[in-house]
């Protein structure tokens, strides 16, 4: 069944109105009409089975038939902080991290980021990024849309990380050292409801200066398996492992 | 240090000769000469630190300085069998599955595969696929290059799966059923050295007929977390979870 994320202001008791892109999708793409059924997500994370009451010019009205007990959100809130990568990798990371359950996805300007984006370019792109995570959330049957931030400076990133329970960074040097702490040594200490911040470098990895600043800010260096992963593969390993451990093992 | 996979026939005791693309890479891209050092992988999975002895027309001769004790291969041998997907997703899956440690990657013609490839088209592509997994193996610092097969018929796929210790298929219906066996219920029974065959549907998923045939052939249906993953995300979840469980937890 088709799923739509409806803004808080469009819910009125058990009824809701759907406008904009979602209106277009219901009426012109799906060609649905009164009496047909859709799934609607409330921003509080709940999802309802809804019946379309009425299709008017520019507005669909629907009514909640049943609130569902649907658990598709991770018990751990995970933020991925990704060093700004080249080309269309950032959009790939947004889509895949959403599918795999991230609650927040940030990009930041790393010392070795090959591209540099100014505020003007970011402002032009942010709407597109939000569309990617919204569509990926619908496709993945998620109940929450991750938030997207960027492009942060490295110091703003460190500032952002302060309120989190756990902070990690994927450090290639760790992949070679068999004696360093394993990912699981940390994951096994994380409790349900904890907030995890996972920082990943750009293509060239972290500079020594950045690695030092991360360690000074209480980030734990970890390896993601014994192989060297590309920058865009690292967040997928992190999110899949967390899902396996917290959603499939426990 | 640059890494090269050298065919068995090019090793002669402690010396080896490097020709073709790798010769070109050493001489014209890296501009290396006698006395410089490279890493060379033997097809048996061992890797040696080597010194270049001599650069001639079309041929580099090198000598083993030291065999390394490098563990980058998973203790579990995992085959990914991927329903032929649309566009360039198959090449994406080849690259990412190699990074994440697959030992074999197969594609097959599923009932709901949108594209159909004939033998002639496959023959044209196979060299390119092998190049993708070789380059991804070098980049990931792997000691083995995964083998690539395709495009198999569904019945040939079932035939191929017969010799494996564990057979699974990612079944979307399982993601909705909270009571079915969890991935970990199976992973916890897998022993080091076991061979695992993981079958993933194309974009539209498995047909009911295919799901029935898989179950009849002793494949276990499993979910990959509570969210619905795109076809190209599923193998990454499988391989990351296996790496976490067998390489980072144990």
Short mmCIF file of C-alpha atoms in Angstrom, two decimals:
data_model
loop_
_atom_site.label_atom_id
_atom_site.label_comp_id
_atom_site.label_asym_id
_atom_site.label_seq_id
_atom_site.Cartn_x
_atom_site.Cartn_y
_atom_site.Cartn_z
CA UNK A 1 0.00 0.00 0.00
CA UNK A 2 1.24 3.50 -0.83
CA UNK A 3 2.76 5.44 2.06
CA UNK A 4 2.83 9.22 2.60
CA UNK A 5 4.54 11.37 5.24
CA UNK A 6 2.06 14.11 6.26
CA UNK A 7 3.16 17.29 8.07
CA UNK A 8 1.86 17.89 11.57
CA UNK A 9 -0.27 20.91 10.58
CA UNK A 10 -2.26 18.82 8.08
CA UNK A 11 -3.64 16.47 10.75
CA UNK A 12 -6.99 17.53 12.33
CA UNK A 13 -8.08 14.89 14.85
CA UNK A 14 -8.75 11.73 12.87
CA UNK A 15 -8.81 13.54 9.55
CA UNK A 16 -5.96 14.80 7.43
CA UNK A 17 -5.48 16.81 4.25
CA UNK A 18 -2.88 15.99 1.62
CA UNK A 19 -1.57 18.66 -0.77
CA UNK A 20 1.44 19.37 -3.00
CA UNK A 21 3.59 16.54 -4.40
CA UNK A 22 1.71 13.87 -2.45
CA UNK A 23 -1.63 15.14 -3.80
CA UNK A 24 -0.19 14.92 -7.30
CA UNK A 25 1.10 11.39 -6.64
CA UNK A 26 -2.25 10.14 -5.26
CA UNK A 27 -4.43 11.70 -7.96
CA UNK A 28 -2.29 11.76 -11.11
CA UNK A 29 0.19 8.90 -10.61
CA UNK A 30 -1.80 6.37 -8.58
CA UNK A 31 -5.17 7.63 -9.96
CA UNK A 32 -6.86 6.94 -6.63
CA UNK A 33 -10.24 8.26 -5.59
CA UNK A 34 -12.63 8.35 -2.60
CA UNK A 35 -12.93 5.00 -0.80
CA UNK A 36 -9.37 3.85 -1.59
CA UNK A 37 -6.77 3.20 1.09
CA UNK A 38 -3.32 4.60 1.86
CA UNK A 39 -0.81 4.57 4.72
CA UNK A 40 -0.11 7.93 6.37
CA UNK A 41 2.82 8.65 8.69
CA UNK A 42 2.48 11.26 11.44
CA UNK A 43 5.70 13.13 12.30
CA UNK A 44 5.51 11.60 15.81
CA UNK A 45 6.47 8.26 14.26
CA UNK A 46 3.02 6.65 14.25
CA UNK A 47 1.48 5.29 11.10
CA UNK A 48 -2.21 4.91 10.23
CA UNK A 49 -4.20 2.97 7.70
CA UNK A 50 -6.36 5.73 6.12
CA UNK A 51 -9.36 5.89 3.77
CA UNK A 52 -9.64 8.64 1.17
CA UNK A 53 -12.87 10.60 1.83
CA UNK A 54 -12.71 13.20 -0.86
CA UNK A 55 -10.59 14.40 -3.80
CA UNK A 56 -10.91 18.09 -4.60
CA UNK A 57 -8.92 20.59 -6.59
CA UNK A 58 -5.40 20.43 -5.09
CA UNK A 59 -6.44 18.61 -1.90
CA UNK A 60 -7.15 15.04 -0.80
CA UNK A 61 -9.02 14.54 2.49
CA UNK A 62 -8.56 11.20 4.28
CA UNK A 63 -9.63 9.64 7.56
CA UNK A 64 -7.79 7.32 9.94
CA UNK A 65 -9.25 3.79 9.79
CA UNK A 66 -6.71 2.26 12.19
CA UNK A 67 -3.45 3.20 13.88
CA UNK A 68 -0.90 0.45 13.19
CA UNK A 69 1.64 -1.13 15.51
CA UNK A 70 4.55 -0.94 13.11
CA UNK A 71 8.14 -1.12 14.34
CA UNK A 72 10.51 -0.07 11.60
CA UNK A 73 12.64 2.39 13.57
CA UNK A 74 15.88 1.34 15.23
CA UNK A 75 15.99 1.29 19.05
CA UNK A 76 19.28 3.21 18.66
CA UNK A 77 19.33 6.71 17.22
CA UNK A 78 22.26 6.85 14.78
CA UNK A 79 23.72 9.96 13.17
CA UNK A 80 26.02 9.49 10.19
CA UNK A 81 28.50 12.35 9.69
CA UNK A 82 30.08 11.98 6.28
CA UNK A 83 33.11 13.90 4.99
CA UNK A 84 31.87 15.63 1.83
CA UNK A 85 32.65 13.17 -0.98
CA UNK A 86 33.05 13.62 -4.73
CA UNK A 87 30.34 13.50 -7.41
CA UNK A 88 26.95 12.01 -6.65
CA UNK A 89 28.20 9.88 -3.71
CA UNK A 90 26.57 12.14 -1.13
CA UNK A 91 23.13 11.56 -2.66
CA UNK A 92 23.84 7.82 -2.76
CA UNK A 93 24.76 7.93 0.96
CA UNK A 94 21.57 9.85 1.77
CA UNK A 95 19.41 7.25 0.04
CA UNK A 96 21.17 4.16 1.39
CA UNK A 97 21.59 5.48 4.96
CA UNK A 98 17.86 6.22 5.03
CA UNK A 99 17.01 2.68 3.90
CA UNK A 100 19.32 1.28 6.56
CA UNK A 101 17.75 3.26 9.41
CA UNK A 102 19.85 6.39 10.12
CA UNK A 103 18.00 9.04 12.13
CA UNK A 104 20.17 11.93 11.00
CA UNK A 105 22.64 12.37 8.14
CA UNK A 106 25.21 15.17 8.13
CA UNK A 107 27.94 16.10 5.69
CA UNK A 108 30.93 18.23 6.63
CA UNK A 109 33.85 19.87 4.89
CA UNK A 110 36.86 17.67 5.66
CA UNK A 111 40.46 18.71 5.12
CA UNK A 112 40.83 16.10 2.34
CA UNK A 113 37.40 16.69 0.74
CA UNK A 114 38.22 17.25 -2.92
CA UNK A 115 35.14 19.43 -3.50
CA UNK A 116 34.25 22.58 -1.59
CA UNK A 117 30.64 23.75 -1.40
CA UNK A 118 29.64 27.28 -0.44
CA UNK A 119 26.39 28.22 1.34
CA UNK A 120 24.76 29.31 -1.93
CA UNK A 121 25.30 25.90 -3.54
CA UNK A 122 24.04 24.12 -0.42
CA UNK A 123 20.87 26.25 -0.31
CA UNK A 124 20.10 25.22 -3.86
CA UNK A 125 20.57 21.52 -3.04
CA UNK A 126 18.93 21.12 0.37
CA UNK A 127 15.42 20.70 -1.07
CA UNK A 128 16.68 17.92 -3.32
CA UNK A 129 18.40 16.16 -0.39
CA UNK A 130 15.19 16.31 1.66
CA UNK A 131 13.27 14.83 -1.25
CA UNK A 132 15.76 11.92 -1.52
CA UNK A 133 15.40 10.98 2.18
CA UNK A 134 11.60 11.39 2.09
CA UNK A 135 11.25 9.09 -0.93
CA UNK A 136 13.72 6.57 0.51
CA UNK A 137 11.77 6.58 3.81
CA UNK A 138 8.52 5.83 1.96
CA UNK A 139 10.15 3.06 -0.06
CA UNK A 140 11.74 1.49 3.05
CA UNK A 141 8.43 1.68 4.97
CA UNK A 142 10.00 3.82 7.65
CA UNK A 143 7.96 5.72 10.22
CA UNK A 144 10.40 8.62 10.53
CA UNK A 145 12.21 10.66 7.92
CA UNK A 146 15.88 11.27 8.84
CA UNK A 147 16.96 14.88 9.14
CA UNK A 148 19.67 16.17 6.80
CA UNK A 149 22.32 18.79 7.62
CA UNK A 150 25.27 20.22 5.79
CA UNK A 151 27.74 21.28 4.77
CA UNK A 152 29.16 21.82 8.30
CA UNK A 153 32.68 23.00 9.10
CA UNK A 154 34.79 20.51 11.06
CA UNK A 155 34.56 22.64 14.22
CA UNK A 156 30.76 22.89 13.87
CA UNK A 157 30.70 19.09 13.53
CA UNK A 158 32.61 18.62 16.80
CA UNK A 159 30.20 21.08 18.46
CA UNK A 160 27.18 19.09 17.14
CA UNK A 161 28.58 15.83 18.52
CA UNK A 162 28.69 17.05 22.13
CA UNK A 163 25.21 15.89 23.16
CA UNK A 164 25.63 12.28 21.97
CA UNK A 165 26.10 9.22 24.20
CA UNK A 166 28.59 7.48 21.90
CA UNK A 167 31.00 8.94 19.35
CA UNK A 168 33.04 6.91 16.86
CA UNK A 169 35.18 7.51 13.81
CA UNK A 170 36.14 4.98 11.17
CA UNK A 171 39.94 5.07 11.09
CA UNK A 172 41.78 3.11 8.41
CA UNK A 173 44.84 2.78 10.64
CA UNK A 174 42.68 0.72 13.02
CA UNK A 175 41.86 -1.79 10.29
CA UNK A 176 45.52 -2.80 10.27
CA UNK A 177 45.98 -3.03 14.03
CA UNK A 178 44.71 -6.38 15.28
CA UNK A 179 45.06 -5.31 18.91
CA UNK A 180 42.82 -2.23 18.99
CA UNK A 181 39.29 -2.32 20.45
CA UNK A 182 36.76 -4.04 18.26
CA UNK A 183 33.50 -2.44 17.16
CA UNK A 184 31.64 -5.01 19.20
CA UNK A 185 33.48 -4.05 22.41
CA UNK A 186 31.63 -0.73 22.10
CA UNK A 187 28.33 -1.86 20.55
CA UNK A 188 27.83 -4.31 23.42
CA UNK A 189 27.82 -1.37 25.87
CA UNK A 190 25.25 0.72 23.96
CA UNK A 191 21.78 0.74 25.54
CA UNK A 192 18.41 1.09 23.80
CA UNK A 193 17.57 4.76 23.37
CA UNK A 194 21.23 5.83 23.27
CA UNK A 195 22.28 8.36 20.65
CA UNK A 196 25.26 7.33 18.50
CA UNK A 197 27.36 9.68 16.36
CA UNK A 198 29.45 8.00 13.63
CA UNK A 199 31.99 10.10 11.77
CA UNK A 200 33.39 8.95 8.41
CA UNK A 201 36.19 10.61 6.44
CA UNK A 202 36.09 11.64 2.76
CA UNK A 203 37.89 9.64 0.01
CA UNK A 204 41.36 10.47 1.33
CA UNK A 205 40.46 9.67 4.96
CA UNK A 206 41.03 11.91 7.97
CA UNK A 207 44.10 14.10 8.21
CA UNK A 208 46.28 13.47 11.28
CA UNK A 209 45.11 16.79 12.68
CA UNK A 210 41.42 15.79 12.33
CA UNK A 211 42.07 12.36 13.88
CA UNK A 212 43.75 14.09 16.81
CA UNK A 213 40.84 16.52 17.26
CA UNK A 214 38.33 13.65 17.16
CA UNK A 215 40.24 11.70 19.80
CA UNK A 216 40.47 14.85 21.96
CA UNK A 217 36.66 15.19 21.63
CA UNK A 218 36.16 11.63 23.01
CA UNK A 219 35.57 9.91 19.67
CA UNK A 220 36.63 6.23 19.66
CA UNK A 221 38.61 5.12 16.57
CA UNK A 222 37.22 1.85 15.16
CA UNK A 223 37.76 -0.40 12.17
CA UNK A 224 34.84 -1.63 10.03
CA UNK A 225 36.00 -5.17 9.35
CA UNK A 226 39.52 -6.10 8.20
CA UNK A 227 39.18 -4.78 4.63
CA UNK A 228 39.56 -1.17 3.49
CA UNK A 229 36.15 0.27 2.55
CA UNK A 230 35.48 3.16 0.21
CA UNK A 231 34.06 6.25 1.90
CA UNK A 232 30.52 5.61 0.61
CA UNK A 233 30.56 1.97 1.75
CA UNK A 234 31.55 2.76 5.36
CA UNK A 235 28.16 4.19 6.51
CA UNK A 236 26.38 1.13 5.07
CA UNK A 237 28.62 -1.19 7.09
CA UNK A 238 27.96 0.85 10.26
CA UNK A 239 24.18 0.93 9.83
CA UNK A 240 23.87 -2.73 8.76
CA UNK A 241 25.95 -3.88 11.73
CA UNK A 242 23.91 -1.81 14.17
CA UNK A 243 20.69 -3.18 12.66
CA UNK A 244 21.97 -6.75 12.88
CA UNK A 245 23.05 -6.35 16.48
CA UNK A 246 20.10 -4.33 17.84
CA UNK A 247 17.23 -5.47 15.60
CA UNK A 248 18.07 -9.05 14.60
CA UNK A 249 20.17 -10.43 17.47
CA UNK A 250 18.37 -9.08 20.50
CA UNK B 1 51.75 0.35 -1.09
CA UNK B 2 50.37 -0.65 -4.48
CA UNK B 3 48.90 -4.16 -4.66
CA UNK B 4 48.74 -6.50 -7.68
CA UNK B 5 47.06 -9.87 -8.19
CA UNK B 6 49.46 -12.08 -10.15
CA UNK B 7 48.33 -15.22 -11.98
CA UNK B 8 49.73 -18.56 -10.83
CA UNK B 9 51.73 -19.15 -14.03
CA UNK B 10 53.71 -15.92 -13.53
CA UNK B 11 55.27 -17.07 -10.24
CA UNK B 12 58.60 -18.91 -10.52
CA UNK B 13 59.85 -19.78 -7.03
CA UNK B 14 60.58 -16.51 -5.29
CA UNK B 15 60.48 -14.51 -8.50
CA UNK B 16 57.52 -13.33 -10.53
CA UNK B 17 56.87 -11.57 -13.81
CA UNK B 18 54.21 -8.92 -14.30
CA UNK B 19 52.74 -8.17 -17.72
CA UNK B 20 49.65 -6.63 -19.32
CA UNK B 21 47.52 -4.05 -17.47
CA UNK B 22 49.56 -4.40 -14.28
CA UNK B 23 52.82 -3.81 -16.18
CA UNK B 24 51.26 -0.67 -17.66
CA UNK B 25 50.11 0.46 -14.20
CA UNK B 26 53.54 -0.06 -12.58
CA UNK B 27 55.57 1.53 -15.36
CA UNK B 28 53.34 4.22 -16.87
CA UNK B 29 50.96 5.15 -14.05
CA UNK B 30 53.09 4.66 -10.91
CA UNK B 31 56.38 5.31 -12.85
CA UNK B 32 58.20 2.77 -10.68
CA UNK B 33 61.59 1.27 -11.45
CA UNK B 34 64.06 -1.35 -10.16
CA UNK B 35 64.50 -1.28 -6.37
CA UNK B 36 60.97 -0.04 -5.61
CA UNK B 37 58.47 -2.07 -3.60
CA UNK B 38 55.02 -3.48 -4.30
CA UNK B 39 52.60 -5.98 -2.75
CA UNK B 40 51.84 -9.09 -4.82
CA UNK B 41 48.96 -11.49 -4.18
CA UNK B 42 49.33 -15.15 -5.10
CA UNK B 43 46.08 -16.89 -6.18
CA UNK B 44 46.43 -19.18 -3.13
CA UNK B 45 45.51 -16.19 -0.94
CA UNK B 46 48.99 -15.34 0.31
CA UNK B 47 50.48 -11.91 -0.12
CA UNK B 48 54.15 -10.93 -0.37
CA UNK B 49 56.12 -7.76 -0.03
CA UNK B 50 58.16 -7.71 -3.31
CA UNK B 51 61.06 -5.70 -4.73
CA UNK B 52 61.20 -4.80 -8.42
CA UNK B 53 64.36 -6.30 -9.95
CA UNK B 54 64.06 -5.26 -13.51
CA UNK B 55 61.79 -3.33 -15.94
CA UNK B 56 61.98 -4.45 -19.55
CA UNK B 57 59.83 -3.98 -22.60
CA UNK B 58 56.39 -5.25 -21.56
CA UNK B 59 57.59 -7.10 -18.46
CA UNK B 60 58.43 -6.29 -14.84
CA UNK B 61 60.42 -8.88 -12.85
CA UNK B 62 60.12 -8.79 -9.06
CA UNK B 63 61.34 -10.85 -6.14
CA UNK B 64 59.66 -11.79 -2.87
CA UNK B 65 61.21 -9.90 0.05
CA UNK B 66 58.80 -11.26 2.68
CA UNK B 67 55.56 -13.23 2.85
CA UNK B 68 53.07 -11.31 5.00
CA UNK B 69 50.66 -12.57 7.62
CA UNK B 70 47.65 -10.58 6.41
CA UNK B 71 44.11 -11.63 7.37
CA UNK B 72 41.60 -9.80 5.21
CA UNK B 73 39.49 -12.78 4.10
CA UNK B 74 36.32 -13.76 5.96
CA UNK B 75 36.35 -17.06 7.90
CA UNK B 76 33.01 -17.75 6.16
CA UNK B 77 32.85 -18.23 2.39
CA UNK B 78 29.83 -16.23 1.17
CA UNK B 79 28.26 -16.39 -2.28
CA UNK B 80 25.85 -13.61 -3.25
CA UNK B 81 23.30 -14.66 -5.91
CA UNK B 82 21.62 -11.52 -7.21
CA UNK B 83 18.49 -11.42 -9.40
CA UNK B 84 19.60 -9.52 -12.51
CA UNK B 85 18.77 -5.85 -11.73
CA UNK B 86 18.23 -2.83 -13.96
CA UNK B 87 20.84 -0.40 -15.29
CA UNK B 88 24.27 -0.25 -13.71
CA UNK B 89 23.19 -1.76 -10.38
CA UNK B 90 24.87 -5.10 -11.12
CA UNK B 91 28.25 -3.42 -11.49
CA UNK B 92 27.62 -1.49 -8.27
CA UNK B 93 26.83 -4.80 -6.50
CA UNK B 94 30.01 -6.39 -7.88
CA UNK B 95 32.15 -3.56 -6.54
CA UNK B 96 30.50 -3.24 -3.12
CA UNK B 97 30.18 -7.02 -2.50
CA UNK B 98 33.91 -7.36 -3.24
CA UNK B 99 34.78 -4.60 -0.76
CA UNK B 100 32.60 -6.27 1.87
CA UNK B 101 34.23 -9.68 1.49
CA UNK B 102 32.09 -11.92 -0.80
CA UNK B 103 33.96 -14.93 -2.17
CA UNK B 104 31.67 -15.42 -5.18
CA UNK B 105 29.10 -13.19 -6.89
CA UNK B 106 26.48 -14.61 -9.25
CA UNK B 107 23.63 -13.00 -11.16
CA UNK B 108 20.62 -14.93 -12.44
CA UNK B 109 17.62 -14.28 -14.62
CA UNK B 110 14.68 -13.93 -12.23
CA UNK B 111 11.05 -14.03 -13.27
CA UNK B 112 10.65 -10.36 -12.36
CA UNK B 113 14.01 -9.19 -13.77
CA UNK B 114 13.06 -6.30 -16.04
CA UNK B 115 16.06 -6.81 -18.33
CA UNK B 116 16.95 -10.00 -20.18
CA UNK B 117 20.54 -10.69 -21.20
CA UNK B 118 21.52 -13.23 -23.83
CA UNK B 119 24.79 -15.19 -23.88
CA UNK B 120 26.29 -12.84 -26.51
CA UNK B 121 25.75 -9.78 -24.34
CA UNK B 122 27.15 -11.59 -21.28
CA UNK B 123 30.28 -12.67 -23.18
CA UNK B 124 30.95 -9.04 -24.05
CA UNK B 125 30.59 -7.96 -20.43
CA UNK B 126 32.34 -10.69 -18.46
CA UNK B 127 35.82 -9.15 -18.92
CA UNK B 128 34.54 -5.85 -17.57
CA UNK B 129 32.97 -7.57 -14.52
CA UNK B 130 36.23 -9.36 -13.76
CA UNK B 131 38.08 -6.06 -13.99
CA UNK B 132 35.65 -4.45 -11.50
CA UNK B 133 36.15 -7.19 -8.87
CA UNK B 134 39.93 -7.23 -9.40
CA UNK B 135 40.22 -3.47 -8.91
CA UNK B 136 37.86 -3.53 -5.91
CA UNK B 137 39.94 -6.36 -4.37
CA UNK B 138 43.12 -4.32 -4.75
CA UNK B 139 41.50 -1.22 -3.28
CA UNK B 140 40.04 -3.18 -0.33
CA UNK B 141 43.43 -4.89 0.34
CA UNK B 142 41.88 -8.31 -0.15
CA UNK B 143 43.98 -11.44 -0.60
CA UNK B 144 41.48 -13.19 -2.88
CA UNK B 145 39.54 -11.96 -5.89
CA UNK B 146 35.89 -13.14 -5.83
CA UNK B 147 34.76 -15.20 -8.79
CA UNK B 148 31.93 -13.86 -10.96
CA UNK B 149 29.27 -15.91 -12.74
CA UNK B 150 26.22 -15.08 -14.81
CA UNK B 151 23.70 -14.78 -16.13
CA UNK B 152 22.38 -18.14 -14.80
CA UNK B 153 18.87 -19.48 -15.30
CA UNK B 154 16.87 -19.99 -12.12
CA UNK B 155 17.18 -23.77 -12.39
CA UNK B 156 20.96 -23.54 -12.91
CA UNK B 157 21.06 -21.35 -9.80
CA UNK B 158 19.29 -24.01 -7.71
CA UNK B 159 21.72 -26.60 -9.10
CA UNK B 160 24.71 -24.42 -8.13
CA UNK B 161 23.44 -24.03 -4.58
CA UNK B 162 23.43 -27.78 -3.84
CA UNK B 163 26.95 -28.05 -2.45
CA UNK B 164 26.58 -25.24 0.12
CA UNK B 165 26.25 -25.67 3.90
CA UNK B 166 23.74 -22.85 4.36
CA UNK B 167 21.20 -21.41 1.92
CA UNK B 168 19.12 -18.28 2.52
CA UNK B 169 16.86 -15.97 0.56
CA UNK B 170 15.86 -12.44 1.50
CA UNK B 171 12.08 -12.49 1.53
CA UNK B 172 10.19 -9.24 1.98
CA UNK B 173 7.19 -11.06 3.46
CA UNK B 174 9.47 -12.09 6.35
CA UNK B 175 10.26 -8.45 7.17
CA UNK B 176 6.63 -7.98 8.17
CA UNK B 177 6.30 -11.14 10.23
CA UNK B 178 7.68 -10.55 13.74
CA UNK B 179 7.44 -14.24 14.60
CA UNK B 180 9.59 -15.82 11.88
CA UNK B 181 13.16 -16.96 12.54
CA UNK B 182 15.65 -14.15 12.85
CA UNK B 183 18.83 -13.92 10.82
CA UNK B 184 20.84 -14.40 13.99
CA UNK B 185 19.09 -17.68 14.80
CA UNK B 186 20.84 -19.02 11.70
CA UNK B 187 24.11 -17.05 11.80
CA UNK B 188 24.76 -18.32 15.33
CA UNK B 189 24.80 -21.90 13.98
CA UNK B 190 27.26 -21.22 11.14
CA UNK B 191 30.79 -22.53 11.79
CA UNK B 192 34.10 -21.15 10.51
CA UNK B 193 34.85 -22.57 7.07
CA UNK B 194 31.15 -23.09 6.21
CA UNK B 195 29.98 -22.08 2.75
CA UNK B 196 26.95 -19.77 2.69
CA UNK B 197 24.73 -19.10 -0.35
CA UNK B 198 22.58 -15.95 -0.14
CA UNK B 199 19.94 -15.41 -2.81
CA UNK B 200 18.44 -11.95 -3.41
CA UNK B 201 15.52 -11.12 -5.72
CA UNK B 202 15.51 -8.43 -8.44
CA UNK B 203 13.66 -5.09 -7.99
CA UNK B 204 10.22 -6.70 -7.97
CA UNK B 205 11.25 -9.43 -5.50
CA UNK B 206 10.74 -13.18 -5.92
CA UNK B 207 7.61 -14.54 -7.61
CA UNK B 208 5.56 -16.90 -5.47
CA UNK B 209 6.70 -19.74 -7.69
CA UNK B 210 10.39 -18.90 -7.14
CA UNK B 211 9.88 -18.54 -3.37
CA UNK B 212 8.25 -22.00 -3.37
CA UNK B 213 11.12 -23.52 -5.35
CA UNK B 214 13.69 -21.96 -3.01
CA UNK B 215 11.92 -23.33 0.06
CA UNK B 216 11.70 -26.76 -1.60
CA UNK B 217 15.49 -26.57 -2.20
CA UNK B 218 16.11 -26.01 1.56
CA UNK B 219 16.62 -22.25 1.39
CA UNK B 220 15.64 -20.45 4.62
CA UNK B 221 13.59 -17.25 4.12
CA UNK B 222 14.99 -14.38 6.22
CA UNK B 223 14.41 -10.69 6.72
CA UNK B 224 17.26 -8.17 6.63
CA UNK B 225 16.13 -5.86 9.41
CA UNK B 226 12.61 -4.46 9.77
CA UNK B 227 12.80 -2.04 6.85
CA UNK B 228 12.31 -2.81 3.16
CA UNK B 229 15.65 -2.63 1.33
CA UNK B 230 16.19 -2.00 -2.36
CA UNK B 231 17.60 -4.97 -4.25
CA UNK B 232 21.10 -3.46 -4.46
CA UNK B 233 21.17 -2.65 -0.72
CA UNK B 234 20.30 -6.19 0.39
CA UNK B 235 23.70 -7.85 -0.38
CA UNK B 236 25.49 -5.04 1.49
CA UNK B 237 23.37 -5.70 4.59
CA UNK B 238 24.09 -9.44 4.36
CA UNK B 239 27.86 -9.04 3.95
CA UNK B 240 28.19 -6.28 6.57
CA UNK B 241 26.23 -8.35 9.12
CA UNK B 242 28.33 -11.44 8.45
CA UNK B 243 31.52 -9.40 8.78
CA UNK B 244 30.32 -7.85 12.03
CA UNK B 245 29.35 -11.21 13.50
CA UNK B 246 32.30 -13.31 12.31
CA UNK B 247 35.11 -10.75 12.10
CA UNK B 248 34.33 -8.12 14.75
CA UNK B 249 32.36 -9.98 17.44
CA UNK B 250 34.22 -13.22 17.69
#
